[in-house]
Amino acid sequence: MNTNISLKHINKLAIPALIAGISEPILSITDTAIVGNINVNATESLAAVGIVGAFISMLIWVLGQTRSAISSIVSQYVGANKLDKIKNLPAQAIFIITSLSILIILSTYPFATNIFKLYNASNLILEYSVDYYKIRVFGFPFTLFTIAVFGTFRGLQNTYYPMIIAIIGAFTNIILDYIFVFGIQNYIPAMNIKGAAYASLAAQCLMALLSVYYLLKKTSIPLKLSFPLNKEINKFIIMILNLFVRTIALNTTLYFATRFATGYGAAYIAAYTISINLWFFGAFFIDGYASAGNILSGKLLGAKAYDSLLKLSNKLIIYGILIGCAMAIIGAIFYYPLGNLFSNDPEVLNLFYDSFWIILIMQPLCAIAFIFDGIFKGLGKMKHLRNVLLFSTFIIFIPILFWLDSMGYKLHGIFIALTFWIIARGIPLIVKFRKTFTQLSQNN
């Protein structure tokens, strides 16, 4: 079996995955940048986008773990040359996850006001948050469908078609954002924050349609639901349950960070929104190499190529640190232009400039943590990922956040706590991986 882990092969998987990955935060970043420049109530609109973005990210990350579970199973069967045995699994997984997404819409739409009050939103920020969410939430099933299809492609060692779909979706969102938010005189009225939501919804629908087309035309995987259930469906569900718990812990972190920032005032949540969206962009950028780790580790595990797995991890650590440092340097060079891109409010910009440097310092640490996240997902070791994130959230992040808040650190406290959270996520994964596969390699 081909166990190619050269830089060229890793980049062949990572670069398209990287481009596809950054399309997700581009949807939010585009909304953030454009809404932040609305002439009326820009700060409140920007705050609303940040609050709703945090909640929607939570929903997508909780249910969007389908991608990792499908990718892990498919890639391991590809490595073992037994793909025919799980061809009906993706359609069954997609049906399960889209059904759950519809239940999410039904259970959150009527209670949107109460949900965003939990994020400390009030008055105009609360009103805008509810308006924005009640449109964007209908894109949820389309997003999860697309994510599941991307997971299937990853398992098949193909990141090219997800990249094409993501590029088209991102450009569609940018164009429609400008049109719907600001309007076209005599043709389309300016819809402000609602326009941003409609643009995102349209882009999500288009990406789902493209996902159907490419999966059916370019692979042998069917989308028609068939029975009996695949024998791996139980493994898939257990993976998903472990990832659900893990992602709930992850989003507990984001919830507390957003809630504290909102509690400090409109300017603080607006500055936090800019910083956290740029952090998401960095995370998804690094996710290209995490995806390569995910894709290749599953295939290598299926082939029992343990030596290659260790070599792969060593290479990805080096690449991740280099990419993280490069992103930190680029962020430092464009430090002030980045702020001006998202807001023209002096108070918001001062708060952003005063704390964004912590996000930049985090980048190499994030790279290592996210790459090993990807490797463990490819290996199907979801239980260990769950336990690490529970530890880093409830034992590390939350106590540090409350302590720093009590000392008046505000945004500095949030981002310092996030830095320790990232460290606590990465180190245990590296130790566990090297211990496990060094022993397996020696015994093989």
Coordinates of C-alpha atoms in Angstrom, one line a residue:
M1 CA 0.0 0.0 0.0
N2 CA 1.1 3.5 -0.7
T3 CA 2.3 5.1 2.5
N4 CA 3.6 8.3 1.0
I5 CA 4.0 11.0 3.7
S6 CA 6.3 13.3 1.7
L7 CA 5.8 17.1 2.0
K8 CA 4.5 17.1 -1.6
H9 CA 1.8 14.5 -0.7
I10 CA 0.9 16.2 2.6
N11 CA 0.6 19.6 0.8
K12 CA -1.6 17.9 -1.9
L13 CA -4.1 17.1 0.8
A14 CA -3.4 20.0 3.2
I15 CA -3.6 23.0 0.9
P16 CA -7.0 22.2 -0.7
A17 CA -8.3 21.3 2.8
L18 CA -6.8 24.6 4.1
I19 CA -8.7 26.6 1.5
A20 CA -11.9 24.6 2.1
G21 CA -11.5 25.1 5.9
I22 CA -11.1 28.8 5.9
S23 CA -14.3 29.2 3.9
E24 CA -16.2 28.5 7.2
P25 CA -14.7 31.4 9.2
I26 CA -14.8 33.6 6.0
L27 CA -18.6 33.5 6.2
S28 CA -18.4 34.9 9.7
I29 CA -15.5 37.2 9.0
T30 CA -17.3 38.7 6.0
D31 CA -20.4 39.3 8.0
T32 CA -18.2 40.9 10.8
A33 CA -16.3 43.2 8.4
I34 CA -19.3 44.4 6.5
V35 CA -21.7 44.7 9.4
G36 CA -19.0 46.6 11.3
N37 CA -19.1 49.3 8.7
I38 CA -22.8 49.8 8.6
N39 CA -23.6 53.5 9.0
V40 CA -26.3 53.0 11.6
N41 CA -25.7 51.2 15.0
A42 CA -22.5 49.5 13.7
T43 CA -21.1 48.6 17.1
E44 CA -24.4 47.0 18.2
S45 CA -24.7 45.1 14.9
L46 CA -21.1 43.9 15.2
A47 CA -21.7 42.7 18.8
A48 CA -24.9 40.8 17.6
V49 CA -22.9 39.1 14.9
G50 CA -20.3 38.0 17.4
I51 CA -22.8 36.7 19.9
V52 CA -24.9 34.8 17.3
G53 CA -21.7 33.6 15.7
A54 CA -20.5 32.0 18.9
F55 CA -23.9 30.2 19.4
I56 CA -24.1 29.0 15.8
S57 CA -20.4 27.9 15.9
M58 CA -21.4 25.8 19.0
L59 CA -24.2 24.1 17.1
I60 CA -22.1 23.4 14.1
W61 CA -19.2 22.1 16.0
V62 CA -21.4 19.9 18.2
L63 CA -23.2 18.3 15.2
G64 CA -20.5 18.9 12.6
Q65 CA -18.3 16.3 14.2
T66 CA -19.9 13.9 11.6
R67 CA -17.1 15.0 9.3
S68 CA -14.4 13.6 11.6
A69 CA -16.2 10.4 12.3
I70 CA -17.1 9.6 8.7
S71 CA -13.5 10.5 7.6
S72 CA -12.0 8.3 10.2
I73 CA -14.0 5.2 9.3
V74 CA -13.8 5.7 5.5
S75 CA -10.0 6.4 5.5
Q76 CA -9.3 3.3 7.6
Y77 CA -11.3 1.1 5.2
V78 CA -9.4 2.8 2.3
G79 CA -6.2 1.9 4.0
A80 CA -7.3 -1.7 4.4
N81 CA -8.6 -1.9 0.8
K82 CA -12.2 -2.6 1.9
L83 CA -14.1 0.5 0.8
D84 CA -17.0 -1.6 -0.6
K85 CA -18.0 -2.6 2.9
I86 CA -18.9 0.9 4.0
K87 CA -20.3 2.5 0.9
N88 CA -23.8 2.9 2.4
L89 CA -22.5 4.4 5.7
P90 CA -22.2 8.1 4.5
A91 CA -25.9 8.3 3.4
Q92 CA -27.0 6.8 6.7
A93 CA -24.8 9.2 8.7
I94 CA -26.0 12.2 6.7
F95 CA -29.6 11.2 7.3
I96 CA -29.0 11.0 11.1
I97 CA -27.3 14.3 11.4
T98 CA -29.6 16.3 9.2
S99 CA -32.6 15.0 11.1
L100 CA -31.0 16.2 14.3
S101 CA -30.4 19.6 12.8
I102 CA -34.1 20.0 12.0
L103 CA -34.8 19.3 15.7
I104 CA -32.3 22.0 16.7
I105 CA -34.2 24.5 14.6
L106 CA -37.5 23.6 16.1
S107 CA -36.1 23.7 19.6
T108 CA -34.2 27.0 19.4
Y109 CA -36.1 29.3 17.0
P110 CA -39.0 30.0 19.4
F111 CA -36.6 30.7 22.3
A112 CA -34.0 32.8 20.5
T113 CA -34.6 35.8 22.8
N114 CA -34.1 33.7 25.9
I115 CA -31.0 32.1 24.4
F116 CA -29.2 35.4 23.7
K117 CA -30.1 36.8 27.1
L118 CA -27.9 34.0 28.5
Y119 CA -25.0 35.7 26.6
N120 CA -25.8 39.0 28.4
A121 CA -27.3 40.5 25.3
S122 CA -29.9 43.3 25.9
N123 CA -31.7 46.1 24.3
L124 CA -30.6 46.8 20.7
I125 CA -27.9 44.1 20.7
L126 CA -30.5 41.5 21.8
E127 CA -32.9 42.7 19.1
Y128 CA -30.3 42.4 16.4
S129 CA -29.1 39.0 17.7
V130 CA -32.6 37.6 17.4
D131 CA -33.2 39.0 13.9
Y132 CA -29.8 37.7 12.7
Y133 CA -30.2 34.2 14.2
K134 CA -33.8 33.7 13.0
I135 CA -32.6 33.8 9.4
R136 CA -29.2 32.1 9.7
V137 CA -30.5 29.1 11.6
F138 CA -32.3 27.8 8.5
G139 CA -28.9 27.3 6.9
F140 CA -28.0 24.8 9.6
P141 CA -29.1 21.6 7.9
F142 CA -27.4 22.6 4.7
T143 CA -24.2 23.3 6.5
L144 CA -24.2 20.0 8.3
F145 CA -25.0 18.2 5.1
T146 CA -22.0 19.8 3.4
I147 CA -19.7 19.1 6.3
A148 CA -20.7 15.4 6.2
V149 CA -20.0 15.2 2.5
F150 CA -16.6 16.9 3.1
G151 CA -15.9 14.1 5.6
T152 CA -16.6 11.5 3.0
F153 CA -14.3 13.1 0.5
R154 CA -11.6 13.3 3.2
G155 CA -11.9 9.7 3.9
L156 CA -11.4 9.0 0.2
Q157 CA -8.2 11.0 0.4
N158 CA -9.7 13.8 -1.7
T159 CA -9.7 17.4 -0.6
Y160 CA -9.9 18.9 -4.0
Y161 CA -13.7 18.9 -4.5
P162 CA -14.4 20.3 -1.0
M163 CA -12.0 23.1 -1.9
I164 CA -14.0 23.9 -5.1
I165 CA -17.3 23.9 -3.2
A166 CA -15.9 26.1 -0.4
I167 CA -14.4 28.7 -2.8
I168 CA -17.7 29.1 -4.6
G169 CA -19.6 29.3 -1.4
A170 CA -17.2 31.9 0.1
F171 CA -17.3 34.2 -3.0
T172 CA -21.0 33.9 -3.2
N173 CA -21.3 35.0 0.4
I174 CA -19.0 38.0 0.0
I175 CA -20.9 39.2 -3.1
L176 CA -24.3 38.7 -1.6
D177 CA -23.2 40.3 1.7
Y178 CA -22.4 43.6 -0.1
I179 CA -25.6 43.5 -2.1
F180 CA -28.0 42.6 0.8
V181 CA -26.4 44.6 3.5
F182 CA -25.9 47.9 1.7
G183 CA -28.5 47.3 -1.1
I184 CA -28.5 48.4 -4.7
Q185 CA -30.2 51.8 -5.3
N186 CA -33.6 51.4 -7.0
Y187 CA -33.3 47.6 -7.1
I188 CA -32.6 46.0 -3.7
P189 CA -33.2 47.8 -0.3
A190 CA -30.4 47.9 2.3
M191 CA -31.2 45.2 4.8
N192 CA -28.3 45.8 7.2
I193 CA -27.7 42.9 9.6
K194 CA -30.6 40.9 8.2
G195 CA -28.9 41.1 4.8
A196 CA -25.8 39.5 6.2
A197 CA -27.9 36.6 7.5
Y198 CA -29.6 36.1 4.1
A199 CA -26.2 36.2 2.3
S200 CA -24.9 33.4 4.6
L201 CA -28.1 31.4 4.1
A202 CA -27.9 31.5 0.3
A203 CA -24.2 30.5 0.3
Q204 CA -24.9 27.6 2.6
C205 CA -27.7 26.3 0.3
L206 CA -25.5 26.6 -2.8
M207 CA -22.7 24.7 -1.1
A208 CA -25.1 21.8 -0.2
L209 CA -26.3 21.6 -3.8
L210 CA -22.7 21.5 -5.1
S211 CA -21.9 18.8 -2.5
V212 CA -24.6 16.6 -3.9
Y213 CA -23.4 17.1 -7.5
Y214 CA -19.7 16.4 -6.8
L215 CA -20.3 13.4 -4.5
L216 CA -22.6 11.7 -7.0
K217 CA -20.5 12.6 -10.1
K218 CA -17.0 12.1 -8.8
T219 CA -17.3 9.2 -6.4
S220 CA -19.0 5.8 -6.1
I221 CA -20.6 6.7 -2.8
P222 CA -24.4 6.8 -3.1
L223 CA -26.6 9.4 -1.3
K224 CA -29.7 7.2 -1.3
L225 CA -30.6 5.9 2.1
S226 CA -30.5 2.1 2.2
F227 CA -31.0 -0.6 4.8
P228 CA -29.9 -2.6 6.7
L229 CA -27.7 -0.3 8.7
N230 CA -24.0 -0.6 8.0
K231 CA -22.1 -2.7 10.7
E232 CA -20.0 0.4 11.4
I233 CA -23.0 2.6 12.3
N234 CA -22.6 1.7 16.0
K235 CA -18.9 2.8 15.9
F236 CA -20.0 6.0 14.1
I237 CA -22.6 6.8 16.8
I238 CA -20.1 6.1 19.7
M239 CA -17.6 8.4 18.0
I240 CA -20.2 11.1 17.6
L241 CA -21.4 10.8 21.2
N242 CA -17.8 11.2 22.4
L243 CA -17.3 14.1 20.1
F244 CA -20.6 15.7 21.2
V245 CA -19.4 15.7 24.8
R246 CA -16.0 17.0 23.7
T247 CA -17.5 19.8 21.6
I248 CA -20.0 20.8 24.4
A249 CA -16.9 21.3 26.5
L250 CA -15.2 23.3 23.7
N251 CA -18.3 25.5 23.4
T252 CA -18.5 25.9 27.1
T253 CA -15.2 27.7 26.8
L254 CA -16.5 29.9 24.0
Y255 CA -19.7 30.6 25.9
F256 CA -17.9 31.8 29.0
A257 CA -15.5 33.9 26.9
T258 CA -18.4 35.5 24.9
R259 CA -20.5 36.0 28.0
F260 CA -17.7 37.7 30.0
A261 CA -16.8 39.9 27.0
T262 CA -20.5 40.9 26.6
G263 CA -20.8 41.7 30.3
Y264 CA -17.9 44.3 29.9
G265 CA -20.0 46.4 27.5
A266 CA -20.8 46.8 23.8
A267 CA -17.3 48.0 22.8
Y268 CA -15.7 45.0 24.6
I269 CA -17.9 42.4 22.8
A270 CA -17.3 44.2 19.5
A271 CA -13.5 44.1 20.0
Y272 CA -13.7 40.5 21.2
T273 CA -15.8 39.6 18.1
I274 CA -13.1 40.9 15.8
S275 CA -10.3 39.0 17.7
I276 CA -12.1 35.7 18.0
N277 CA -13.1 35.7 14.4
L278 CA -9.5 36.2 13.4
W279 CA -8.6 33.4 15.9
F280 CA -11.2 31.2 14.1
F281 CA -9.6 32.1 10.8
G282 CA -6.2 31.1 12.1
A283 CA -7.6 27.9 13.5
F284 CA -9.3 26.9 10.2
F285 CA -6.1 27.9 8.3
I286 CA -4.0 25.5 10.4
D287 CA -6.8 22.9 10.0
G288 CA -5.6 22.3 6.5
Y289 CA -2.6 20.4 8.0
A290 CA -4.7 19.0 10.8
S291 CA -6.9 17.6 8.0
A292 CA -3.9 16.0 6.3
G293 CA -3.1 14.4 9.6
N294 CA -6.7 13.2 10.0
I295 CA -6.8 11.8 6.5
L296 CA -3.4 10.1 6.4
S297 CA -3.4 8.8 10.0
G298 CA -6.6 6.9 9.4
K299 CA -5.3 5.4 6.2
L300 CA -1.9 4.5 7.9
L301 CA -3.7 3.0 10.9
G302 CA -5.8 0.8 8.6
A303 CA -2.6 -0.4 6.9
K304 CA -0.9 -0.9 10.3
A305 CA 2.0 1.4 9.1
Y306 CA 3.0 2.5 12.6
D307 CA 6.5 3.7 11.6
S308 CA 5.0 6.0 9.0
L309 CA 2.5 7.3 11.5
L310 CA 5.3 8.4 13.8
K311 CA 7.2 10.1 10.9
L312 CA 4.0 11.8 9.8
S313 CA 3.5 13.3 13.3
N314 CA 7.0 14.6 13.5
K315 CA 6.7 16.3 10.1
L316 CA 3.3 17.8 11.0
I317 CA 4.7 19.3 14.2
I318 CA 7.4 21.1 12.3
Y319 CA 5.0 22.3 9.6
G320 CA 2.5 23.4 12.2
I321 CA 5.0 25.5 14.2
L322 CA 6.3 27.1 11.0
I323 CA 2.8 28.0 9.9
G324 CA 1.8 29.2 13.3
C325 CA 4.8 31.5 13.5
A326 CA 4.2 32.8 10.0
M327 CA 0.6 33.6 10.8
A328 CA 1.8 35.5 14.0
I329 CA 4.3 37.5 12.0
I330 CA 1.8 38.4 9.3
G331 CA -0.7 39.4 12.0
A332 CA 1.9 41.6 13.6
I333 CA 2.7 43.3 10.2
F334 CA -0.9 44.0 9.5
Y335 CA -1.8 44.7 13.1
Y336 CA -3.5 48.1 12.7
P337 CA -5.0 47.6 9.2
L338 CA -6.8 44.5 10.5
G339 CA -8.6 46.5 13.1
N340 CA -9.6 49.2 10.6
L341 CA -10.9 46.5 8.3
F342 CA -13.6 45.6 10.8
S343 CA -14.5 48.8 12.6
N344 CA -14.1 52.5 12.7
D345 CA -15.2 53.0 16.3
P346 CA -12.1 54.4 18.2
E347 CA -13.1 52.7 21.5
V348 CA -13.5 49.3 19.8
L349 CA -10.2 49.7 18.0
N350 CA -8.3 50.6 21.1
L351 CA -9.6 47.6 22.9
F352 CA -8.8 45.4 20.0
Y353 CA -5.2 46.7 19.6
D354 CA -4.6 46.4 23.3
S355 CA -5.3 42.6 23.4
F356 CA -4.9 41.1 19.9
W357 CA -1.2 40.4 20.5
I358 CA -2.2 37.5 22.7
I359 CA -4.0 35.9 19.8
L360 CA -0.9 36.2 17.7
I361 CA 1.3 34.6 20.4
M362 CA -1.1 31.7 20.6
Q363 CA -0.8 30.7 16.9
P364 CA 2.1 28.2 17.1
L365 CA 0.6 26.6 20.2
C366 CA -2.8 26.4 18.4
A367 CA -1.1 24.7 15.4
I368 CA 0.3 21.8 17.5
A369 CA -3.0 21.3 19.4
F370 CA -5.1 21.4 16.3
I371 CA -2.8 19.1 14.3
F372 CA -2.9 16.4 17.0
D373 CA -6.7 16.9 17.3
G374 CA -6.8 15.9 13.6
I375 CA -4.5 12.9 14.0
F376 CA -6.5 11.5 16.9
K377 CA -9.7 12.0 14.9
G378 CA -8.3 10.1 12.0
L379 CA -7.3 7.3 14.4
G380 CA -10.8 7.2 15.8
K381 CA -9.5 7.9 19.3
M382 CA -12.5 10.1 20.2
K383 CA -12.7 9.1 23.9
H384 CA -9.2 10.4 24.6
L385 CA -10.0 13.7 22.8
R386 CA -13.2 14.0 24.9
N387 CA -11.3 13.5 28.2
V388 CA -8.5 16.0 27.2
L389 CA -11.0 18.7 26.4
L390 CA -13.1 18.2 29.5
F391 CA -9.8 18.6 31.5
S392 CA -8.6 21.7 29.7
T393 CA -12.0 23.4 29.9
F394 CA -13.2 22.7 33.4
I395 CA -9.9 22.3 35.3
I396 CA -7.8 24.9 33.3
F397 CA -9.8 27.5 31.4
I398 CA -12.8 28.3 33.6
P399 CA -10.8 28.6 36.9
I400 CA -8.2 30.8 35.2
L401 CA -10.9 33.0 33.5
F402 CA -12.7 33.6 36.8
W403 CA -9.5 34.4 38.6
L404 CA -8.3 36.9 36.0
D405 CA -11.7 38.5 35.8
S406 CA -11.7 39.0 39.5
M407 CA -8.4 40.9 39.0
G408 CA -9.9 43.1 36.4
Y409 CA -8.0 41.8 33.3
K410 CA -11.1 41.7 31.1
L411 CA -10.2 40.9 27.5
H412 CA -6.6 40.2 28.5
G413 CA -8.0 37.7 31.0
I414 CA -10.1 36.0 28.4
F415 CA -7.3 35.5 25.9
I416 CA -4.7 34.5 28.5
A417 CA -7.1 31.8 29.8
L418 CA -7.6 30.7 26.2
T419 CA -3.8 30.4 25.8
F420 CA -3.6 28.0 28.8
W421 CA -6.6 26.1 27.4
I422 CA -4.7 25.5 24.2
I423 CA -1.6 24.3 26.0
A424 CA -3.6 21.9 28.1
R425 CA -5.2 20.5 24.9
G426 CA -1.9 19.9 23.0
I427 CA 0.5 18.4 25.5
P428 CA -1.5 15.4 26.6
L429 CA -2.2 14.4 23.0
I430 CA 1.5 14.5 22.0
V431 CA 2.4 12.4 25.0
K432 CA -0.3 9.8 24.5
F433 CA 0.4 9.5 20.7
R434 CA 4.1 9.0 21.1
K435 CA 3.8 6.5 23.9
T436 CA 1.2 4.4 22.0
F437 CA 2.7 4.3 18.6
T438 CA 6.3 4.1 19.6
Q439 CA 5.4 0.8 21.4
L440 CA 3.3 -0.4 18.5
S441 CA 6.1 0.4 16.0
Q442 CA 8.7 -1.6 18.1
N443 CA 6.3 -4.6 18.4
N444 CA 5.4 -4.5 14.7

